[in-house]
Coordinates of C-alpha atoms in Angstrom, one line a residue:
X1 CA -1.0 14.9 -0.3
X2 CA 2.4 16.4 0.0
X3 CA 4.4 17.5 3.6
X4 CA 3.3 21.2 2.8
X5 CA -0.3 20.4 2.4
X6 CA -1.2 20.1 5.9
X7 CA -0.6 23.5 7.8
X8 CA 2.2 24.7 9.8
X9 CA 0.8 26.7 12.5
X10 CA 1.1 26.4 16.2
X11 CA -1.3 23.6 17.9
X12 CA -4.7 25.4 19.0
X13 CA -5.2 24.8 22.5
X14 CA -8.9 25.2 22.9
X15 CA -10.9 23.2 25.8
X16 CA -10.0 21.4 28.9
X17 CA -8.8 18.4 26.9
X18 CA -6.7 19.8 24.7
X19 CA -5.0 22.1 27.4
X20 CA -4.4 18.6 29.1
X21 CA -2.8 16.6 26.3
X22 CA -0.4 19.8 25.8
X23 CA 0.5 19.5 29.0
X24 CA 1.5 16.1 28.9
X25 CA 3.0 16.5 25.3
X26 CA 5.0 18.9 26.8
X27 CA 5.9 17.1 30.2
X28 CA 6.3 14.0 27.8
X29 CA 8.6 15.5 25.5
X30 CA 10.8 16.7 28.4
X31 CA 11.8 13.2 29.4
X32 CA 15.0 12.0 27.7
X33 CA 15.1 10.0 24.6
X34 CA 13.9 6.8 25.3
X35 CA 17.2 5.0 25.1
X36 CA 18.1 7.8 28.1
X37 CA 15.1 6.8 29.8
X38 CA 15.6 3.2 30.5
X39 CA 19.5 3.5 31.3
X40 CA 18.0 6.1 34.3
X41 CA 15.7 3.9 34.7
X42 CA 18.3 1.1 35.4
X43 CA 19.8 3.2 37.8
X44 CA 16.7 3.8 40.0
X45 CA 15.3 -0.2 39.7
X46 CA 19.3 -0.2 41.1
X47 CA 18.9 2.5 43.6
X48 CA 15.9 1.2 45.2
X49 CA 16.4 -2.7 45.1
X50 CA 19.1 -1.7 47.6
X51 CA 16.9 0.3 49.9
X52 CA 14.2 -2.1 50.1
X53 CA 16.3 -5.1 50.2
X54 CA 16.8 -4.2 53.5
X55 CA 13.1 -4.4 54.4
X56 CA 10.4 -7.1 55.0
X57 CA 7.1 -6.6 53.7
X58 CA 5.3 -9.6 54.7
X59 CA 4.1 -10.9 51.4
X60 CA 3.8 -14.0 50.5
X61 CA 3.9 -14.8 46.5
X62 CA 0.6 -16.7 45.8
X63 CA 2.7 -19.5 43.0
X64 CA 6.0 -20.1 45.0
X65 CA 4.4 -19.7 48.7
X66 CA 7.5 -18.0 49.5
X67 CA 7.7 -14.3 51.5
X68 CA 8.4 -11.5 48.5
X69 CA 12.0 -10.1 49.2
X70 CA 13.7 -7.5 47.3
X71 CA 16.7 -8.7 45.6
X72 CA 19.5 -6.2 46.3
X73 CA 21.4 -5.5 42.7
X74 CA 24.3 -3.8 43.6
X75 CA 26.2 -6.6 45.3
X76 CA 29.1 -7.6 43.4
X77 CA 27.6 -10.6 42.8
X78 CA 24.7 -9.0 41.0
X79 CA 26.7 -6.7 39.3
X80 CA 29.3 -9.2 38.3
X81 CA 26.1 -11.1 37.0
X82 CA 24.7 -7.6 35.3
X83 CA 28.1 -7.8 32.9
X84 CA 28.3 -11.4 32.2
X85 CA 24.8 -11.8 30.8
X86 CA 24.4 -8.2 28.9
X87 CA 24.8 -9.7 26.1
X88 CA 22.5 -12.3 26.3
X89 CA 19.8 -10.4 27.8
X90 CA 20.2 -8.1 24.7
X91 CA 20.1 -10.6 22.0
X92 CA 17.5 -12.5 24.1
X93 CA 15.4 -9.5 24.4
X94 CA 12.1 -11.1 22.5
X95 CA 10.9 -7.7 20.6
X96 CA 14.1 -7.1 18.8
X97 CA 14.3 -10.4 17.1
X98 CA 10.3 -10.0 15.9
X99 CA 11.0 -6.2 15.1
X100 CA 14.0 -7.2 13.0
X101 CA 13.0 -10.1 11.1
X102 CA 9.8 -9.5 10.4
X103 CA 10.8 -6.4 8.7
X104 CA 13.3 -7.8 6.7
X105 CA 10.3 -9.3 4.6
X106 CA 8.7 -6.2 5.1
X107 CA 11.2 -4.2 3.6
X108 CA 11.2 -6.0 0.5
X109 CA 7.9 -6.0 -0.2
X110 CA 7.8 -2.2 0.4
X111 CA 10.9 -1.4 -1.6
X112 CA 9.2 -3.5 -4.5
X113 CA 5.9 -1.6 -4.5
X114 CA 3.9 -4.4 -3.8
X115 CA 2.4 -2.8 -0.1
X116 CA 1.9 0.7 -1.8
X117 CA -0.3 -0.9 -4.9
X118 CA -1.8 -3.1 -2.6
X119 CA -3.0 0.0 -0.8
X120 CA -3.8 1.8 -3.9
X121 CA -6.3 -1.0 -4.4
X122 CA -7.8 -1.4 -1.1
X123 CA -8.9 3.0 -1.1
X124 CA -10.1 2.2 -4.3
X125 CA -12.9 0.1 -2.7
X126 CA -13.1 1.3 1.1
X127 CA -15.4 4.4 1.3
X128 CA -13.2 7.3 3.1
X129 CA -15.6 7.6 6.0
X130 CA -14.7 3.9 6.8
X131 CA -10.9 4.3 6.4
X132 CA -11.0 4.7 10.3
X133 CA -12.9 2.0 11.7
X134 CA -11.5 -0.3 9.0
X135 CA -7.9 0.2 10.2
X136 CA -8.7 -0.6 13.9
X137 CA -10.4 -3.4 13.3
X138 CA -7.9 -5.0 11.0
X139 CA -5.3 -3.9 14.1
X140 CA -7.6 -5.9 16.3
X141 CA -8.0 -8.7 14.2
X142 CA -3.8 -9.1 14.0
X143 CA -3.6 -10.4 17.2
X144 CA -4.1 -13.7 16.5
X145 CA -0.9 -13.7 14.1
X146 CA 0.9 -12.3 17.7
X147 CA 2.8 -9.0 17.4
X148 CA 2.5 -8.6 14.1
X149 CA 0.5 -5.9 14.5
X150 CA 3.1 -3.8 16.1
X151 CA 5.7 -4.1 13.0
X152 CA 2.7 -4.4 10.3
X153 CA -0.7 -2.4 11.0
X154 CA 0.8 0.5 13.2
X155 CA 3.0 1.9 10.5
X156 CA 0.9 1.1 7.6
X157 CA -1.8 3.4 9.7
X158 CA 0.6 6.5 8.8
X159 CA 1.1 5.5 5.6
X160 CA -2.6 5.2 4.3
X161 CA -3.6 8.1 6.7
X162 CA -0.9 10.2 4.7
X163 CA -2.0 8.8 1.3
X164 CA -5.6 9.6 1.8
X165 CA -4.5 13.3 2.2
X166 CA -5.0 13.2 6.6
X167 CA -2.2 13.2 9.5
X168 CA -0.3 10.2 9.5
X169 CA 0.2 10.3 13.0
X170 CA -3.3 10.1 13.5
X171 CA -3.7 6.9 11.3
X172 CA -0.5 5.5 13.5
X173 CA -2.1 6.5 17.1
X174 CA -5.7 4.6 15.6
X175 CA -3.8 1.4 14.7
X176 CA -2.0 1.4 17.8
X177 CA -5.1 2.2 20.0
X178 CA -6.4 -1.1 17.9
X179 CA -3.4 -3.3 17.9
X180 CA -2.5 -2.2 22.0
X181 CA -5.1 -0.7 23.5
X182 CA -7.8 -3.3 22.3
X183 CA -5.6 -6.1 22.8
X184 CA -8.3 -8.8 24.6
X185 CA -10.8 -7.7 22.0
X186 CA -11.2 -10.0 18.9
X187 CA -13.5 -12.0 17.2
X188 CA -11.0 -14.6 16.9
X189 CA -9.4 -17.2 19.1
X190 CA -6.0 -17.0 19.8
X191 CA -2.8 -18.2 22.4
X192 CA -3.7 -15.9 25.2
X193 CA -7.0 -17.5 25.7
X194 CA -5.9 -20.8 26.9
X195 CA -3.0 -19.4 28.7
X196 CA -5.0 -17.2 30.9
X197 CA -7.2 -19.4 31.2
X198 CA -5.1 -21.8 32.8
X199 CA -3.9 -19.2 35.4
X200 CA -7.7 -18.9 36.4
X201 CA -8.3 -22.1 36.6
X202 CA -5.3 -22.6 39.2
X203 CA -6.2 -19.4 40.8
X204 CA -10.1 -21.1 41.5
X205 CA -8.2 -24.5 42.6
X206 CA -7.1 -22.4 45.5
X207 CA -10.7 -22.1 46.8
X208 CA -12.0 -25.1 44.3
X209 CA -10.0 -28.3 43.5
X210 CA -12.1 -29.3 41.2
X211 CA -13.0 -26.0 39.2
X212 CA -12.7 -26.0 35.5
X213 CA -11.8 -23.6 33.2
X214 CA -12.6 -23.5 29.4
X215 CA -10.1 -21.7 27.5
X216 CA -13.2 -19.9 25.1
X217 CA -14.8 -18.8 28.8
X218 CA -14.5 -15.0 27.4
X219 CA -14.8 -15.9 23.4
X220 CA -18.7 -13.6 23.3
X221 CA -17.3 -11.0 25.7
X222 CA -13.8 -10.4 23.6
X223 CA -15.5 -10.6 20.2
X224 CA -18.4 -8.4 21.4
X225 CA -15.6 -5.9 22.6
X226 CA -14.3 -5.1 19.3
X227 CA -17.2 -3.2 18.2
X228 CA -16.8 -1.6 21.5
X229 CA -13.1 -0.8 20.6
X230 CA -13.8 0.3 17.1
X231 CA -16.3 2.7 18.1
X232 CA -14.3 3.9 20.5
X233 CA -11.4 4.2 18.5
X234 CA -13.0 5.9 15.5
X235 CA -15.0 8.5 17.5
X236 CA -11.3 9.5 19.3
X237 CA -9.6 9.5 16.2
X238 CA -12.1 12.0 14.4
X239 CA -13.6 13.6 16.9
X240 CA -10.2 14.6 19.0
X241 CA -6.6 12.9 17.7
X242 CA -7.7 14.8 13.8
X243 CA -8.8 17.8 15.3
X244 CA -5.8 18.3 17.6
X245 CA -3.2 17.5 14.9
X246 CA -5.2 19.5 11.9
X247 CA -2.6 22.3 12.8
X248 CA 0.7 19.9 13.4
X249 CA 3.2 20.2 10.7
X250 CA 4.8 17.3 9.1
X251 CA 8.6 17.6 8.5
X252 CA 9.4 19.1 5.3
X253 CA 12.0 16.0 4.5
X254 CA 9.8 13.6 5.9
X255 CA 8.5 10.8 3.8
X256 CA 7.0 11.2 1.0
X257 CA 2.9 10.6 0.9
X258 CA 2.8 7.6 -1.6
X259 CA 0.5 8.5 -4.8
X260 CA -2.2 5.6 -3.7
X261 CA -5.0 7.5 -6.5
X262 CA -4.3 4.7 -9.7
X263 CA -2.1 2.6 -10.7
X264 CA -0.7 1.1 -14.2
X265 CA -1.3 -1.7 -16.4
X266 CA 1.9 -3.2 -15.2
X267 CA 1.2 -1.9 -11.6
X268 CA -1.4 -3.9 -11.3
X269 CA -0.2 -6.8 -13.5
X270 CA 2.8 -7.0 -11.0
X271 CA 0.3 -7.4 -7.9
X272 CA -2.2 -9.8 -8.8
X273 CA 0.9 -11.9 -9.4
X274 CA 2.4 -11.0 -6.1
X275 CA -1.3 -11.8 -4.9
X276 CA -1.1 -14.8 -5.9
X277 CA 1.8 -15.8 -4.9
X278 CA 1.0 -14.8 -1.3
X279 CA -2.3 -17.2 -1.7
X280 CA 0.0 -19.9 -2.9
X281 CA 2.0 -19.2 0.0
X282 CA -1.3 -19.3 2.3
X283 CA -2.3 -22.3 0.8
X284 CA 0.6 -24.6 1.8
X285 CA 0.6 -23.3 5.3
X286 CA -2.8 -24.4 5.6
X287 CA -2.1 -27.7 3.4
X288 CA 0.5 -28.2 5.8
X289 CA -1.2 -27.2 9.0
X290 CA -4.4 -28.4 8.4
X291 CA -3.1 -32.5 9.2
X292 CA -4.1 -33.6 12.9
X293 CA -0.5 -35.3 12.9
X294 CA 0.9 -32.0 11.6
X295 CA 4.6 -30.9 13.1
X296 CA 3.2 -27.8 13.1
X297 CA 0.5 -28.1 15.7
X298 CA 0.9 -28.6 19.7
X299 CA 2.0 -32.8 20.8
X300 CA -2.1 -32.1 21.8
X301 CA -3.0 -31.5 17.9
X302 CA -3.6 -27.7 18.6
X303 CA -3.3 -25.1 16.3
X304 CA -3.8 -22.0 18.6
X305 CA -2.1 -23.2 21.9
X306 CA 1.5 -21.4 22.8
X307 CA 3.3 -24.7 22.5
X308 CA 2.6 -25.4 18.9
X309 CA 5.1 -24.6 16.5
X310 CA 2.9 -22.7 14.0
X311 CA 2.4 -20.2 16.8
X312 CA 5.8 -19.7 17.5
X313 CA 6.8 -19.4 13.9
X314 CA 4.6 -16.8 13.2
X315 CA 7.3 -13.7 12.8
X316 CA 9.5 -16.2 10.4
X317 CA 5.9 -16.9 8.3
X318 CA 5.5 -12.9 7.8
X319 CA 9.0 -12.6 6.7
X320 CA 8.1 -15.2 4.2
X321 CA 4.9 -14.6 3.3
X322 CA 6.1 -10.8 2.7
X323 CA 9.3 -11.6 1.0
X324 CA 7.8 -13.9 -1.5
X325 CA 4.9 -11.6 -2.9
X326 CA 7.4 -8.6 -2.6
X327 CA 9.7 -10.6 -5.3
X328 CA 7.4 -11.3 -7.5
X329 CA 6.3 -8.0 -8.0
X330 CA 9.6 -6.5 -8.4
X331 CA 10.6 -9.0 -10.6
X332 CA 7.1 -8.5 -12.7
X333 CA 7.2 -4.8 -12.6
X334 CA 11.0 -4.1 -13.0
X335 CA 11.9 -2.5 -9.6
X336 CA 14.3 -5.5 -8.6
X337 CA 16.8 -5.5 -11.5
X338 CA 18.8 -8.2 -9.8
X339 CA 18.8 -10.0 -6.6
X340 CA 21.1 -7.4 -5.4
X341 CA 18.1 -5.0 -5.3
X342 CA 16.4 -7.7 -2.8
X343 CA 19.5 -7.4 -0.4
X344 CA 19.7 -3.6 -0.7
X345 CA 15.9 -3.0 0.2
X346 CA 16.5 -5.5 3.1
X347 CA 19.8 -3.3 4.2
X348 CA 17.7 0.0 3.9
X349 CA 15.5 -1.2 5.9
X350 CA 17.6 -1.9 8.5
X351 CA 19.3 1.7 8.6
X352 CA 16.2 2.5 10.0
X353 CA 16.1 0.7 12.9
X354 CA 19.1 2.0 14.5
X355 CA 17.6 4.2 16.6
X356 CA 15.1 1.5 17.5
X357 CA 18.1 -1.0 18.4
X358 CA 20.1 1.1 20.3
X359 CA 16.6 1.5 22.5
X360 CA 16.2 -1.9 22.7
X361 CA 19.7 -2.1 24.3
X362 CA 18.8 -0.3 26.9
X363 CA 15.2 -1.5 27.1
X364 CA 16.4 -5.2 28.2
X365 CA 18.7 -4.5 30.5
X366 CA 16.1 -2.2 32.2
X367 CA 13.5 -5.2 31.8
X368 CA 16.1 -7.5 33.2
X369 CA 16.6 -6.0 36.0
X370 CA 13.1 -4.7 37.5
X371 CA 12.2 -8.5 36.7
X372 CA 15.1 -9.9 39.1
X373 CA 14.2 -6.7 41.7
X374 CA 11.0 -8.0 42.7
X375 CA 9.8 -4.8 42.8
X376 CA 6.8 -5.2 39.9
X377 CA 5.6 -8.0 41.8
X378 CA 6.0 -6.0 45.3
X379 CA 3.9 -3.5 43.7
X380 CA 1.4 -5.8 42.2
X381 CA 0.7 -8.0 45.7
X382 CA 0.3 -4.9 47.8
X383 CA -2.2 -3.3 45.4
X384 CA -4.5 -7.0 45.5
X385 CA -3.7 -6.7 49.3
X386 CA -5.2 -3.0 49.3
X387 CA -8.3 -4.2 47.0
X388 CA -9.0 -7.3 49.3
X389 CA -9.2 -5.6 52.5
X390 CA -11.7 -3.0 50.7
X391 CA -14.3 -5.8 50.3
X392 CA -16.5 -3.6 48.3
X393 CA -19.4 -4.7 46.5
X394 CA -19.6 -7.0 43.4
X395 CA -19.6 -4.5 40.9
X396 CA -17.6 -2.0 42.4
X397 CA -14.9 -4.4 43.3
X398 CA -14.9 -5.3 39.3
X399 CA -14.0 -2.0 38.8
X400 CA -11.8 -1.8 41.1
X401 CA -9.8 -4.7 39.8
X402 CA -9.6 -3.3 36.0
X403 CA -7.7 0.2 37.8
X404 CA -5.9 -1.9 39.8
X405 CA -4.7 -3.9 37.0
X406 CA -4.7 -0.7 34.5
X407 CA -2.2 0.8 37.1
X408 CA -0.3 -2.9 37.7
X409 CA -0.2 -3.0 34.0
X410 CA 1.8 0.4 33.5
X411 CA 4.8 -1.4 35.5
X412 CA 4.8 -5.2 34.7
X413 CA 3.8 -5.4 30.6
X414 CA 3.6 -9.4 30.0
X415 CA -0.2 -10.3 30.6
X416 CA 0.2 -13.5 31.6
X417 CA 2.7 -12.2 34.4
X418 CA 0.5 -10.2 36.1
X419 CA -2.4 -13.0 36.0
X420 CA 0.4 -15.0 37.6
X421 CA 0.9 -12.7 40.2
X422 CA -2.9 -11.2 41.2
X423 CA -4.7 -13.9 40.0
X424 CA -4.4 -16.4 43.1
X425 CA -5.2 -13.3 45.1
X426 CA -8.5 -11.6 43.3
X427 CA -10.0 -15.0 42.0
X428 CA -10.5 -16.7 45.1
X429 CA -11.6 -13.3 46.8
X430 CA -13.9 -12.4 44.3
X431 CA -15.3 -16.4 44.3
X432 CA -15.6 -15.9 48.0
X433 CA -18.5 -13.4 47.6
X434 CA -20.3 -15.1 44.7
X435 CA -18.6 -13.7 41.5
X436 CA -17.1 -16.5 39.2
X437 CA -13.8 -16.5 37.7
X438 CA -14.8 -16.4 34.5
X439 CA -16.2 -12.8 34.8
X440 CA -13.1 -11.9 37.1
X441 CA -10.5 -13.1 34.2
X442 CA -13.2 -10.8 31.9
X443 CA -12.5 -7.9 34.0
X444 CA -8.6 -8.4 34.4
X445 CA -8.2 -8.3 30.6
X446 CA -9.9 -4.9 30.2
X447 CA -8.1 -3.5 33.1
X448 CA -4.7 -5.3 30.8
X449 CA -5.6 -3.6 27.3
X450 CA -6.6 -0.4 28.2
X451 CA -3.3 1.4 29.8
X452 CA -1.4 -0.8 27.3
X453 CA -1.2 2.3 24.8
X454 CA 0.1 5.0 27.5
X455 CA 2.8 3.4 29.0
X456 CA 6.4 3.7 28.1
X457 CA 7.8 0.8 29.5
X458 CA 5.5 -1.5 26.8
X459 CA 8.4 -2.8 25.1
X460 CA 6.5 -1.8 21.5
X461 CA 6.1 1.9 22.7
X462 CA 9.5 3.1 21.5
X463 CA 8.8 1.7 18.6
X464 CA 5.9 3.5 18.2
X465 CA 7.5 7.0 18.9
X466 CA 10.1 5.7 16.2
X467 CA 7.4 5.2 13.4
X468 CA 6.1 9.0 14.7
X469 CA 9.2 10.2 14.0
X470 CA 9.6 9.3 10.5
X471 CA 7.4 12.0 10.0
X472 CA 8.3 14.4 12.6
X473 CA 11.4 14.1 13.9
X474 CA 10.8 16.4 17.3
X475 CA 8.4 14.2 18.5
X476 CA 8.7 11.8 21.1
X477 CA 7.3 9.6 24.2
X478 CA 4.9 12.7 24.9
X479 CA 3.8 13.1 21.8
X480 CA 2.9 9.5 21.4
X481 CA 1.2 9.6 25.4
X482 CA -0.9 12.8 24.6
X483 CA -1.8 10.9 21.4
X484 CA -2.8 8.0 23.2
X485 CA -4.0 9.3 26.8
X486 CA -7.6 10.0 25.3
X487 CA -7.5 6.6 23.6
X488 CA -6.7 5.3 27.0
X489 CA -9.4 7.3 29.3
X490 CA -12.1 6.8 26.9
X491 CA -11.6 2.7 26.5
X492 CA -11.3 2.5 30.5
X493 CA -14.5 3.9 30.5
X494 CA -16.4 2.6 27.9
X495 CA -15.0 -1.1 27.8
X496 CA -15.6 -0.6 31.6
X497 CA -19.3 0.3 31.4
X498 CA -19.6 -2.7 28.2
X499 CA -18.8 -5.2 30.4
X500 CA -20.7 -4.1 33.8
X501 CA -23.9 -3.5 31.4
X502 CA -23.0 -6.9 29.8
X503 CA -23.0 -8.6 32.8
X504 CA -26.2 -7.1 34.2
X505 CA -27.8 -8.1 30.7
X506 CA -26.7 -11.9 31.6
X507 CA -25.5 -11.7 27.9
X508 CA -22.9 -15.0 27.9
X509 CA -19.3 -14.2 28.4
X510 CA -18.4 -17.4 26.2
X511 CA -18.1 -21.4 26.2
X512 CA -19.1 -22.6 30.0
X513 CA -18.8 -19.5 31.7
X514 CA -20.8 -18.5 34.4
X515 CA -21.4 -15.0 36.0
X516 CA -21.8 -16.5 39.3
X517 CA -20.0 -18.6 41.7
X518 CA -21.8 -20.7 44.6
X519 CA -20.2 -22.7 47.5

């Protein structure tokens, strides 16, 4: 499919909906480039951390004990603090390290032409009317390798949208709504589960000291959910995102659609070696993994807990794992000449990101600074506050607690954060009148995926809107919202209605996990 394939008129605006998402594309688009966005944003978290400093709020944070105070940021010992460590909270800043060198290997293994025959293969056997629901739920499943579906899945959606002759930008909102928006749904165990799981657990010890939590307490529940979130997903994608971008022009010097219909003798030649490199590859991680008294596994001998190494390793394992098979097939197939090639690809890859890095600049120092405000966590605590003193019924106050943590989740990204922060608050509350922890930690990470996809302060947004603009260059953070926002609506409602059907089913949420909670 080439650029001019797909037509060039103006966006229909027919229906409610799509009158809607216009509007927000257009509100969207009117907010400054995102790099702009976080330095103004800097200067409000600023602005009002020396307002409120001057106030008490009477909150008390549930881990420390301690009354919540806003920390006032333009003294000239916080400024004078802001300078010395800019630096540091830049080349700190977690997502620019992953974004970086996991695409180094990524690079390579594009540049070669091992990802593009790779996808050539995998249309030749995936019927088209499962390209959708296929994507999504190999965005869900890359949770367990971390982010990786942010720098792998998400632009590889345009790509094979593009190359089977449909909008790329729908292909990219899909994997994203999978990778983001679906991020407590998988089949498969991974860090998060044991880490908030331990929150709950400390959360119950508030009401229970001797309350235990098993980290799989949600394993059914999540799994379950990612038919939920495929379904979802694929009925948005081709029932609303398609139709609303059938009429969306594609740059005229954007990239190129890659020919995915056949490939060569030495095409394919190139990748099974590649292929099998990458096995090889696969197979001494797991030779090397798989010993109880492995390095690579937690001092406990886990595999999936945050504290063993193989875990944190994983954006260093995709560089490698990418880089090797990439090689190969250059080598086999005659794209890299020389290793010189291999450092070019790697440099070109890299000229892309500039926009993304000059973001991320801003990004951290934003981050930064609403962390050391208090303000997220002000805004959090009074919105359990407000929930508490509603003391609605069971199911209502469920779903009370995923918008409340939808909303909580639009300000304060990190997952386990948040669970920090409302946990001790909504656990004991919700224990109080009979509902177990368990099913409250269920409900929290709904409420913590779905609104994951429509907010700009997720670190990986940007970096969405970057991958967006590779094939239109005007678009921006709302084009990527109006994208998303049906994503978002339609999961909050659906996952919602899953898990309050789920529970009134008695179906098991996972490994020891009770719906109820008695005295």
């Amino acid at each position: 499919m080439s650029n001019q394939a797909v037509n060039k008129a103006p966006v229909a605006s027919s229906g409610a909906m799509d009158k809607f998402l216009n509007f927000i594309e257009r509100a969207g688009n009117k907010i400054p480039d995102p790099a702009l966005l976080f330095f103004w944003g800097l200067v409000i978290v600023w602005t009002l951390s020396a307002l409120l400093s001057q106030f008490e709020f009477g909150l008390i944070h549930p881990v420390t004990g301690q009354a919540i105070e806003i920390n006032n940021l333009l003294t000239g010992q916080s400024l004078a603090g802001f300078l010395s460590g800019m630096v540091k909270t830049f080349t700190g800043f977690a997502p620019l390290g992953i974004v970086l060198v996991a695409m180094l290997g990524v690079g390579v293994a594009e540049a070669s032409g091992f990802i593009n025959t790779g996808l050539k293969k995998m249309l030749n056997f995936t019927p088209a009317k499962l390209l959708t629901p296929m994507l999504i739920l190999v965005a869900i499943v890359s949770h367990t390798a971390a982010d990786a579906g942010y720098v792998l899945v998400i632009p590889l959606g345009g790509i094979i949208f593009h190359a089977a002759g449909r909008h790329p930008l729908a292909g990219i909102a899909a994997a994203f709504a999978g990778v983001s928006g679906g991020f407590s749904a998988n089949f498969i165990p991974s860090g998060i589960d044991p880490l908030l799981a331990g929150f709950t657990q400390s959360a119950a010890q508030i009401l229970d000291p001797d309350y235990v939590v098993n980290p799989l307490s949600n394993l059914m529940f999540t799994g379950l959910s990612s038919i939920i979130v495929v379904a979802i997903g694929w009925y948005v994608t081709e029932k609303i995102i398609e139709p609303r971008l059938s009429n969306t022009p594609i740059d005229d010097d954007a990239e190129e659609a890659p020919d995915l219909g056949s490939f060569s003798e030495i095409e394919s030649k190139a990748f099974n070696r590649a292929g099998w490199a990458m096995v090889l590859g696969i197979a001494a991680l797991v030779a090397a993994v798989y010993p109880e008294t492995s390095p690579l596994r937690s001092p406990e001998g886990q595999i999936t807990a945050f504290s063993a190494p193989i875990m944190q390793s994983i954006v260093p394992l995709i560089f490698i794992l990418f880089i090797i098979p990439g090689v190969v097939y250059g080598r086999v197939a005659g794209t890299f000449k020389s290793s010189d090639d291999i450092i070019k690809a790697m440099s070109a890859t890299m000229g892309t990101m500039g926009g993304y890095i000059v973001m991320a600049f801003f990004c951290a120092q934003f981050l930064a600074a609403f962390s050391q405000s208090n303000l997220g966590t002000l805004l959090a605590l009074s919105g359990a506050d407000l929930l508490k003193a509603m003391n609605l019924p069971g199911q209502i106050t469920i779903v009370g607690m995923i918008l409340l943590t939808a909303f909580v989740n639009l300000l304060v990204g990190s997952a386990s954060a948040k669970w920090a922060l409302i946990g001790p608050i909504l656990v004991p509350m919700l224990m109080a009148v009979g509902i177990s922890p368990e099913l409250t930690q269920a409900a929290y990470r709904v409420g913590d995926s779905v609104s994951n996809i429509i907010s700009p302060l997720m670190v990986f947004f940007p970096l969405v809107v970057v991958y967006t603009q590779r094939y239109m260059k005007s678009s921006g953070i709302g084009t990527l919202a109006s994208l998303m926002m049906p994503y978002s609506i339609a999961m909050l409602i659906g996952w919602t209605l899953f898990l309050l059907a789920y529970w009134a089913f008695g179906i098991p949420l996972g490994i020891q996990a009770p719906y109820s909670y008695s005295m």
